[in-house]
Coordinates of C-alpha atoms in Angstrom, one line a residue:
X30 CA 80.7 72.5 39.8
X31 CA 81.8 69.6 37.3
X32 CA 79.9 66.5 37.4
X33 CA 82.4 63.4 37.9
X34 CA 80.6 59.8 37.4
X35 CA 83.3 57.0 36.9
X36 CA 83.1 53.7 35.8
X37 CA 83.6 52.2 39.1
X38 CA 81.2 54.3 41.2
X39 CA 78.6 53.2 38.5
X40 CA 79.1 49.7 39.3
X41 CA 79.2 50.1 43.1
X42 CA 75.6 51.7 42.2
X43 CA 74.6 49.2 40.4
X44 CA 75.7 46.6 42.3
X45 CA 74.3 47.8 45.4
X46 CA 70.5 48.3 43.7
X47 CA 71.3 44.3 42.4
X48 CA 72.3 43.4 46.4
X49 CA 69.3 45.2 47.7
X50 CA 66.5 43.7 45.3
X51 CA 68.3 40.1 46.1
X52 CA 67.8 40.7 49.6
X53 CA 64.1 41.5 49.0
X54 CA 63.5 38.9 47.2
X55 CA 64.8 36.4 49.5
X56 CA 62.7 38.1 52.3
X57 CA 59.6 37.7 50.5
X58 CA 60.2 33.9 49.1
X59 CA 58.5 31.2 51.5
X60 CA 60.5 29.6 53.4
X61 CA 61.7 26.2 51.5
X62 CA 59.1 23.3 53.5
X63 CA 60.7 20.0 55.0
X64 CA 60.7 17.1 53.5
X65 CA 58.5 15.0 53.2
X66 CA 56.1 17.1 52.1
X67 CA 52.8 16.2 54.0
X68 CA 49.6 17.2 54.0
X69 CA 48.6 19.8 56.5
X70 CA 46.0 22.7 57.6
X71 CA 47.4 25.1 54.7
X72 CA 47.3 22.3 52.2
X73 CA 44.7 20.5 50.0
X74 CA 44.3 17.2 50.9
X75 CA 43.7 14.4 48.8
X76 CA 40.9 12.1 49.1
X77 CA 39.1 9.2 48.5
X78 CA 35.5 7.4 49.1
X79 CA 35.4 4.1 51.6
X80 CA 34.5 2.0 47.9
X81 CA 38.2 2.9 46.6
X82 CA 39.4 1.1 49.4
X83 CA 39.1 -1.9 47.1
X84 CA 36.0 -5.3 47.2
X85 CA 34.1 -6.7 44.5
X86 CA 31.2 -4.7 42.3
X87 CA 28.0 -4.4 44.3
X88 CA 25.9 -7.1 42.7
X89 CA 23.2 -4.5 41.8
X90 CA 25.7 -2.7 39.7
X91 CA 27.0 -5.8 37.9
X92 CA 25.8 -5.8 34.2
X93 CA 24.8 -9.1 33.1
X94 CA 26.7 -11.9 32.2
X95 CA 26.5 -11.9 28.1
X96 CA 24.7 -15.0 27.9
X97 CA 22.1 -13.8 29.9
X98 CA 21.7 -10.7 28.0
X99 CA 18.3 -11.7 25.9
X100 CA 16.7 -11.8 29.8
X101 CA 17.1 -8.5 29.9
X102 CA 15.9 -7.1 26.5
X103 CA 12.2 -6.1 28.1
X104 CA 13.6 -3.8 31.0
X105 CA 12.4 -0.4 31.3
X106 CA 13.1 2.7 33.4
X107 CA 16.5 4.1 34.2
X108 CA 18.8 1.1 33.5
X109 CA 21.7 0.5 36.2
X110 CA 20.2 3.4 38.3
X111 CA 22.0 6.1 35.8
X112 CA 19.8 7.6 33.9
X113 CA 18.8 5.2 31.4
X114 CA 22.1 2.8 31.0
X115 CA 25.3 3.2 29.7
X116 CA 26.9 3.2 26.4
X117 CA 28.6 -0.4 26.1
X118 CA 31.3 -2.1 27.4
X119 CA 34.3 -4.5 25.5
X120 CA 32.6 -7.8 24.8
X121 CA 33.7 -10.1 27.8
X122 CA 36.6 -13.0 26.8
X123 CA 35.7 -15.6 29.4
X124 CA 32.2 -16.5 29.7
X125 CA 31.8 -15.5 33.2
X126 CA 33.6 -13.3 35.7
X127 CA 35.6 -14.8 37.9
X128 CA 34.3 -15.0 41.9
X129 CA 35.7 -11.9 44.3
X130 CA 38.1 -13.0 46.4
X131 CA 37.2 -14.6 49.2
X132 CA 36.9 -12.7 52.8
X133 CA 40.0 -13.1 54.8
X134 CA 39.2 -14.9 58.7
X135 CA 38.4 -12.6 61.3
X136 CA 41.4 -11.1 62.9
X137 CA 43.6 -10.2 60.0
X138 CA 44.2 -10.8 56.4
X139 CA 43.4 -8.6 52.8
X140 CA 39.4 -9.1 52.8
X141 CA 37.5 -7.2 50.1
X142 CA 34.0 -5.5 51.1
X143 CA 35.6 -5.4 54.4
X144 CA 34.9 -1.3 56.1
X145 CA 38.1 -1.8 58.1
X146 CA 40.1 -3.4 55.3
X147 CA 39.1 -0.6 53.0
X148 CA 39.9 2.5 55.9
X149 CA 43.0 0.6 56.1
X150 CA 44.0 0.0 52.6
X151 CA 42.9 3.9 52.2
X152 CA 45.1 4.9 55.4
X153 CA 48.1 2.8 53.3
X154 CA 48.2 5.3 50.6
X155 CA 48.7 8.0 53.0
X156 CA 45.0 9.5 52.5
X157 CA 43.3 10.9 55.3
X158 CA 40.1 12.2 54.0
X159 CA 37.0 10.6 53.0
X160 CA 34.1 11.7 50.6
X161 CA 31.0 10.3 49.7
X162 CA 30.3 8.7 53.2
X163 CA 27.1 6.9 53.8
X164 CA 25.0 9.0 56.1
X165 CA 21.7 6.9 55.8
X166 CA 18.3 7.9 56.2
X167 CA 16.0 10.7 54.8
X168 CA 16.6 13.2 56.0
X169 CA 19.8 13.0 57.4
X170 CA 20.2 12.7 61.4
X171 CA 22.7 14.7 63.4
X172 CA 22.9 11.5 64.6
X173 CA 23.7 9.4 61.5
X174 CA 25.7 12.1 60.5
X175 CA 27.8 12.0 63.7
X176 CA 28.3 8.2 63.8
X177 CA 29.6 8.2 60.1
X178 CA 32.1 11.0 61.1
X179 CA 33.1 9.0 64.4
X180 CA 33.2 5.8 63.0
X181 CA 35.8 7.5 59.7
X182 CA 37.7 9.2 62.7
X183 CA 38.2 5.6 64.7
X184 CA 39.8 4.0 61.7
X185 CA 42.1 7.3 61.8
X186 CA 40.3 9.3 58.8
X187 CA 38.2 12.3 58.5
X188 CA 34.8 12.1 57.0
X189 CA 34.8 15.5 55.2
X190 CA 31.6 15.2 52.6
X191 CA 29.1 13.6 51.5
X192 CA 26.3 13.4 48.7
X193 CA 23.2 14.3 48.8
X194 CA 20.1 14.3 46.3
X195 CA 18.3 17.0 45.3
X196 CA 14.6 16.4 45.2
X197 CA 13.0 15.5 41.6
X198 CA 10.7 18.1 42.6
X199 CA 12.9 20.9 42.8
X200 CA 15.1 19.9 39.7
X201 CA 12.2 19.8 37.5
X202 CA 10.3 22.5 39.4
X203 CA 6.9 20.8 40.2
X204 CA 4.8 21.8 42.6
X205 CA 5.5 20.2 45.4
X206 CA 8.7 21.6 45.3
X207 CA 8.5 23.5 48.6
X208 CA 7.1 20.8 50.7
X209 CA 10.0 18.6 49.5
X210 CA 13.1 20.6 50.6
X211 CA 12.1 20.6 53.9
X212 CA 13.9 17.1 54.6
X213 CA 16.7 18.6 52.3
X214 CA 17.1 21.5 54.3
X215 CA 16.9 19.4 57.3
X216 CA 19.7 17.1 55.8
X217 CA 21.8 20.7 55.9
X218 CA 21.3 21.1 59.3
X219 CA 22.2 17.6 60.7
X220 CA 25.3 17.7 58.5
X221 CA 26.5 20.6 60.2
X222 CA 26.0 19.8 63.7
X223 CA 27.2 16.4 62.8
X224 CA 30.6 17.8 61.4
X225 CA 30.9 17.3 57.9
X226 CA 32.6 20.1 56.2
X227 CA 30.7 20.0 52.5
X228 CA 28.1 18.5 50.7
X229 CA 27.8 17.9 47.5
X230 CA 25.3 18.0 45.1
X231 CA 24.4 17.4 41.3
X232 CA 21.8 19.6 39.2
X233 CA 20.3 18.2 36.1
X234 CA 17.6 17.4 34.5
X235 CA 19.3 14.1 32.9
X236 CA 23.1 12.7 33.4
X237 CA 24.4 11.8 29.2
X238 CA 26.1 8.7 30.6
X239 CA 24.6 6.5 27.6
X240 CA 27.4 8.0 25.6
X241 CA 29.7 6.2 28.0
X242 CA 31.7 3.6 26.5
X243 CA 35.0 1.6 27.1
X244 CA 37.8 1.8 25.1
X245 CA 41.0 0.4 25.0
X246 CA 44.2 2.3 26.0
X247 CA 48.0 1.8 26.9
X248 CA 48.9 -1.5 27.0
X249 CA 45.4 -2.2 26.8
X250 CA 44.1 -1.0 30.0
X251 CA 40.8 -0.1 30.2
X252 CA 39.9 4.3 29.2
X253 CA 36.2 5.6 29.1
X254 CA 35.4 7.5 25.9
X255 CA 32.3 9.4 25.0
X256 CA 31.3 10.1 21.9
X257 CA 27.8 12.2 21.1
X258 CA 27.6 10.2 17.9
X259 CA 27.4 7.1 19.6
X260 CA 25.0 4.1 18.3
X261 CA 23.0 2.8 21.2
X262 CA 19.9 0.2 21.3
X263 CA 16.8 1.3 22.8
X264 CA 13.5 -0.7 23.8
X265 CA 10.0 0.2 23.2
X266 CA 9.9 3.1 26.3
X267 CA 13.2 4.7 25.7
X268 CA 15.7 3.1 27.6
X269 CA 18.9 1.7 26.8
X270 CA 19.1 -1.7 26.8
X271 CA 21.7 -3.7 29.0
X272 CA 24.2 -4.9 28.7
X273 CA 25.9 -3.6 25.3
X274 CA 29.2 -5.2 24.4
X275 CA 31.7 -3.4 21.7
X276 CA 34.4 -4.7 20.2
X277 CA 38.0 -2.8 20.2
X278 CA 37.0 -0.3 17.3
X279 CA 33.4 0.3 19.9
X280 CA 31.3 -1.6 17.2
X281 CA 27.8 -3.0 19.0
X282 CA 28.9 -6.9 18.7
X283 CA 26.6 -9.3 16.5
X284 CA 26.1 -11.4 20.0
X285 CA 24.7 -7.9 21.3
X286 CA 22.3 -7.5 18.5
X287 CA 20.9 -11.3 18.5
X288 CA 20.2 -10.8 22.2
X289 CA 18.0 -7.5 21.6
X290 CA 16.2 -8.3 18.2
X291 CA 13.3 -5.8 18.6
X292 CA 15.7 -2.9 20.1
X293 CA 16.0 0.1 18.0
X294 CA 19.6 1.9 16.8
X295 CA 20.2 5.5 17.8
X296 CA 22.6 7.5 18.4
X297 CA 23.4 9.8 21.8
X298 CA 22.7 12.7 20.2
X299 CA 19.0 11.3 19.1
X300 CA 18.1 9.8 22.4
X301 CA 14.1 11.0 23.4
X302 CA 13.4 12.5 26.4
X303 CA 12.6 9.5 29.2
X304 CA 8.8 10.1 30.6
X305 CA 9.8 10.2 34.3
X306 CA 11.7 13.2 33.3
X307 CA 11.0 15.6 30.4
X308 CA 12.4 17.8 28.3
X309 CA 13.6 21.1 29.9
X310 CA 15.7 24.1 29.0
X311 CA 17.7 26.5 30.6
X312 CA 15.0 29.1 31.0
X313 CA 13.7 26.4 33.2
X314 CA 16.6 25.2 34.5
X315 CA 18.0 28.5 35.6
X316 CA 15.0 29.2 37.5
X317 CA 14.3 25.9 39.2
X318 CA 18.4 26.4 40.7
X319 CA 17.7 29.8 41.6
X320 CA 14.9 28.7 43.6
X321 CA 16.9 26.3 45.1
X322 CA 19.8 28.2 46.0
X323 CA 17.7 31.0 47.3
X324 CA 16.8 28.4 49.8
X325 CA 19.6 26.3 50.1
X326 CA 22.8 28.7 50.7
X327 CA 21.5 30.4 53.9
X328 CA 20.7 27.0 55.6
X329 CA 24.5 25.7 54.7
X330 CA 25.7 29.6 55.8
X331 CA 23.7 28.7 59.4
X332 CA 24.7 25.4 59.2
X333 CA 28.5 26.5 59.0
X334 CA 28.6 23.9 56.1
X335 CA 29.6 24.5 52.4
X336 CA 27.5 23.3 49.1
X337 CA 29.6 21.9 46.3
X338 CA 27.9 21.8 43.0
X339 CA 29.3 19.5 40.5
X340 CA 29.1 20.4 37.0
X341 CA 27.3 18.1 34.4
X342 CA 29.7 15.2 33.3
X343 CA 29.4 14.0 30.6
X344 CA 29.1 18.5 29.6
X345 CA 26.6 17.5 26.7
X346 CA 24.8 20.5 25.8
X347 CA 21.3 18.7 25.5
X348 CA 20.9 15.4 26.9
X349 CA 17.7 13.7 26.2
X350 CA 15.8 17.0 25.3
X351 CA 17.4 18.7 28.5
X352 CA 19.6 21.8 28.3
X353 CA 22.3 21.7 31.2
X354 CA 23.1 24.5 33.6
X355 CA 26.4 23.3 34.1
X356 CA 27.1 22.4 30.7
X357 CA 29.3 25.3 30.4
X358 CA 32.3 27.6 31.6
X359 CA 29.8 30.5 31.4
X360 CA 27.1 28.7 33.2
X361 CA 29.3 27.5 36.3
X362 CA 30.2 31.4 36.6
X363 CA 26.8 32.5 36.7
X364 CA 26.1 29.7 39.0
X365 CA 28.1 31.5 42.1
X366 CA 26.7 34.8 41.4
X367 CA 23.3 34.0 41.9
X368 CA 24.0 34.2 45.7
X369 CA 27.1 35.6 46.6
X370 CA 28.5 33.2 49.3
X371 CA 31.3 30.9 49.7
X372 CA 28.6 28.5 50.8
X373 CA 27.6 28.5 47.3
X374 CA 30.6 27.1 45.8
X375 CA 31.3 23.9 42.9
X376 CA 33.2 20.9 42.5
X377 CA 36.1 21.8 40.0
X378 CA 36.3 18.9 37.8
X379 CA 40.1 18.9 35.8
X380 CA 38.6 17.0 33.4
X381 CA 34.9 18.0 32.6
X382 CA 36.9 21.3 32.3
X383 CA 38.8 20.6 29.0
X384 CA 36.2 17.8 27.9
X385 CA 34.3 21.8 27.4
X386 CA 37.3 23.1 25.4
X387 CA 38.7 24.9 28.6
X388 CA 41.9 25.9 30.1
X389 CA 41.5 23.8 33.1
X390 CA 44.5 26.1 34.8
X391 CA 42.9 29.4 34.1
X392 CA 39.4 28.1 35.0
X393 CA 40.5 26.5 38.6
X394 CA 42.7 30.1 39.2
X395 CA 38.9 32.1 38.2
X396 CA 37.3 29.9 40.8
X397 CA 40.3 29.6 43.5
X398 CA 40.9 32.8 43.8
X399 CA 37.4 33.6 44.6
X400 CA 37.0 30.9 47.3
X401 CA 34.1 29.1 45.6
X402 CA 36.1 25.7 44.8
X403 CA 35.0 23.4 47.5
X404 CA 35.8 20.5 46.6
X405 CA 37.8 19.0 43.6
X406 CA 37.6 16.2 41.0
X407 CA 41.6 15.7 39.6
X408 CA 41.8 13.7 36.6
X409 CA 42.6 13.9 32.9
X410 CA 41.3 13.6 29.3
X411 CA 42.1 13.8 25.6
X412 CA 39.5 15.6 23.3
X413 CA 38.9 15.2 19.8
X414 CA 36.0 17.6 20.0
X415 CA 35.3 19.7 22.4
X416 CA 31.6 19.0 24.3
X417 CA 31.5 15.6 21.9
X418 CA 34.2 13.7 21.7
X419 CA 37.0 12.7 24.2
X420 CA 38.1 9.8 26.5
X421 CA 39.3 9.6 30.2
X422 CA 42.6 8.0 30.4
X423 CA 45.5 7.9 32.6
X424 CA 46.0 10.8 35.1
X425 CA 49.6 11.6 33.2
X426 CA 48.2 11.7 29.9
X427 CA 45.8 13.7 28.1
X428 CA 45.7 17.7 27.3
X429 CA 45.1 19.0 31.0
X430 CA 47.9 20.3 32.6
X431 CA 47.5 18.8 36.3
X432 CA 50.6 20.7 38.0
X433 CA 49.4 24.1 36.2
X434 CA 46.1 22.9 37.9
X435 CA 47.6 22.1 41.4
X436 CA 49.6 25.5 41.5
X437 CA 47.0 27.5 40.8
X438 CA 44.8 26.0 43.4
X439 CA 47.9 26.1 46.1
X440 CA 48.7 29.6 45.1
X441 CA 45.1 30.3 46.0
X442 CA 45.7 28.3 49.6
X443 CA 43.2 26.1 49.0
X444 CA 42.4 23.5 51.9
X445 CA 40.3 21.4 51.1
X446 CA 40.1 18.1 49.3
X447 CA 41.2 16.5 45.7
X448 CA 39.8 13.7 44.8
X449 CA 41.8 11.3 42.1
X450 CA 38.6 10.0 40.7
X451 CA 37.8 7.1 38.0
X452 CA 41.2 5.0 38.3
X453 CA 41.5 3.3 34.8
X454 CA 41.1 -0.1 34.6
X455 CA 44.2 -2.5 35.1
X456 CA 44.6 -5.8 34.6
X457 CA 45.2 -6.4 38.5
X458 CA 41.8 -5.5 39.2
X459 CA 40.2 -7.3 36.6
X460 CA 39.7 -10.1 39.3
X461 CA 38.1 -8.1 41.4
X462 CA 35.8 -5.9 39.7
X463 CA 33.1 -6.1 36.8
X464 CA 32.6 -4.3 33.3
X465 CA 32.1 -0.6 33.8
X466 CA 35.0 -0.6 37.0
X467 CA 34.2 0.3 40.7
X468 CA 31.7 3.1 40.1
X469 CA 28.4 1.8 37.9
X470 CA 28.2 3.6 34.9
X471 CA 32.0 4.0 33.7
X472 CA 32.9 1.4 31.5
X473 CA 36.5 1.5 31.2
X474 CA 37.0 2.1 35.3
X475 CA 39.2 0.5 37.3
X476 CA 40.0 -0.3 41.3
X477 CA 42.4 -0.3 44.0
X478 CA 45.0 -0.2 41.8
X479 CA 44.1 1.9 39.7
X480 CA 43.2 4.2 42.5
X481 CA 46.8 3.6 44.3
X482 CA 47.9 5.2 40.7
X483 CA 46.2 8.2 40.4
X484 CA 46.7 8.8 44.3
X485 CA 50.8 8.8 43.9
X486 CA 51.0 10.8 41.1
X487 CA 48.3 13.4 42.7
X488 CA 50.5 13.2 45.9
X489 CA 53.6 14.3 43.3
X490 CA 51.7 17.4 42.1
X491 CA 50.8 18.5 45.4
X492 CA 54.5 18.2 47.2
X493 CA 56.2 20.0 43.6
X494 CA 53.6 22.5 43.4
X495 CA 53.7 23.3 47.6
X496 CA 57.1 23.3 46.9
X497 CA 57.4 25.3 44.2
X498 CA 54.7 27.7 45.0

């Protein structure tokens, strides 16, 4: 029999095939959310710590006014409680800060340092989760634990993790390493019957914030570069002295180098190792976090709690003497294989990410899509060179690319928290907070506004990407 195949029953076919693949596609699309788009159980949710909420510097994070600067030349030890001071900060223009605000009378008003002004200023830009809340005590207390989780959920927020600190012991594996996690382990316990959902933790045998340094950015707002090459002053054991003041091209000002006369110039990369801590390296440091895991991930597991390891920022390779663990794609991968749990999990960091010379969208896809993000850090950068060079600035600048980031993390229904951290600094917070911003240590930070910033345009990702997704 002759074979007939016209013209028109070929586009009937076609047609229909074109129809039927429509239809399935539509089927399996999600269905288009309501707007507003609002943070939910199947959503990340952005958070903040009860600090952003906005108040004046702690006082025993506030470098010294420059004319007292000589009084501090002799200082030892750690500098600023970060690991030996930071790298310098824009030499001031008045001769003394301006006084905080004062506290508003009981009963209403804007006061800074305020708890329930902060919840509430925090509650005003439509956040509902808190990190970084104060639990108190060593160890930690169901307890304590349970009245800084009541007291969050009173002012209408939910207290979802907090930081702890690993024992010096364990880090640099001495030998009363064992005796000394039993109050960390402890700490695990109480913060899951207390009802915190993570904890986080750092891992290093030094933090390379001495090549910390402000710099100036748009419209001359504040950015926080680091730079390996870095010159720094150091006294007689080490330490870097405080405070450093740079000028605009991050030159150590002549006022700077009057006030320190017997301080010595290195740079970052040259920086000894500090006696309190040694010089380790990554045979060492491998097994001292094996150890630690070992013990650590089956208490969280009981504890129904998760662990979130952040990775080393600044990613410096060798920081005073000291390899890092975290100082590198391949080490946070190895990381979550040395016990297989998503107890064992790390804070993605956007920005330490490409400060490494990393694809911060394929790195946060590896990790989301094996459920061991448990909690994120969402900000940008712009490297010169990968591991050495690079500044922090504005959360819509810079060579990450944040929706690529916040797809891949909704497309891997990720639920937990994103934290907009280190706002850049603005000059309508330049009244309220000193050199080096909110958080000690980042020259270049900013505050509440700041924050309010980096929280909208975090807020945009999420509803395009939840959206779009």
């Amino acid at each position: 029999m002759e074979s007939r195949f016209s013209r028109r029953k070929m586009m009937q076919s076609v047609g229909g095939v074109a129809m039927a693949q429509s239809l399935a596609t539509a089927d399996a699309a999600p269905a288009p959310r309501k707007w507003p788009i609002e943070e939910g159980p199947d959503t990340p949710k952005i958070c903040l710590s009860l600090g952003d909420g906005g108040g004046p510097l702690p006082a025993a994070l506030q470098p010294p006014a420059p004319a007292a600067a000589g009084a501090t030349a002799g200082r030892g030890g750690r500098g600023g409680g970060f690991g030996g001071g930071y790298g310098g900060f824009l030499a001031s223009k008045t001769e003394a800060a301006p006084p905080p605000p004062a506290e508003a009378p009981a009963g209403g008003g804007r006061g800074f340092g305020n708890p329930a002004a902060a919840y509430q200023r925090i509650r005003q830009l439509g956040v509902t989760h808190l990190l970084g809340v104060g639990i108190g005590g060593t160890p930690w207390t169901e307890e304590n634990v349970r009245r800084a989780v009541d007291t969050a959920k009173a002012a209408g927020l939910v207290a979802y993790n907090a930081m702890i600190n690993v024992p010096n012991s364990v880090i640099y594996g001495k030998e009363t390493r064992a005796k000394d996690m039993e109050p960390f382990l402890a700490s695990i316990e109480a913060a899951g019957k207390g009802g915190l959902a993570v904890v986080e933790y750092n891992f290093y045998a030094h933090r390379a914030i001495e090549g910390y340094y402000e710099t100036v950015g748009r419209a001359k707002a504040g950015y926080t570069a680091f730079d390996s090459e870095l010159e720094l002053l150091i006294n007689e054991t080490g330490a870097v002295v405080q405070p450093i003041y740079r000028d605009e091209s991050g030159q150590i000002t002549p006022e700077t180098l009057a006030a320190f006369p017997n301080a010595k110039k290195v740079k970052f990369k040259d920086l000894p190792p500090l006696a309190n801590e040694g010089a380790h390296n990554l045979q060492e440091m491998w097994a001292n976090v094996t150890w630690f895991l070992k013990l650590a991930v089956p208490a969280a597991e009981k504890a129904g709690v998760r662990l979130a390891l952040h990775p080393n920022d600044p990613p410096a390779p060798i920081s005073r003497g000291s390899q890092q663990i975290m100082g590198s794609l391949a080490g946070w991968k190895q990381l979550i294989e040395i016990v297989k749990s998503p107890a064992n999990g790390i804070t993605y960091d956007s920005g330490v990410t490409r400060e490494m010379g990393e694809d911060s969208v394929a790195v946060a896809e590896y990790f989301a899509s094996r459920k061991r993000i448990n909690h994120v850090h969402y900000r940008n950068v712009l490297v010169v060179k990968p591991y050495e060079r690079y500044q922090e600035l504005f959360i819509d600048l810079g060579m990450a690319d944040m929706f690529g980031v916040m797809k891949a993390l909704v497309r891997n229904k990720y639920t937990g928290t994103i934290y907009p951290e280190h706002p850049r600094a603005l000059d309508a917070d330049r009244d309220r907070v000193g050199p080096g911003g909110r958080v000690g240590g980042y020259p270049g930070g900013g505050g509440y506004t700041g924050i309010t910033y980096s929280v909208a345009y975090t807020r945009a990702m999420m509803q395009a990407a939840l959206e779009s997704v």
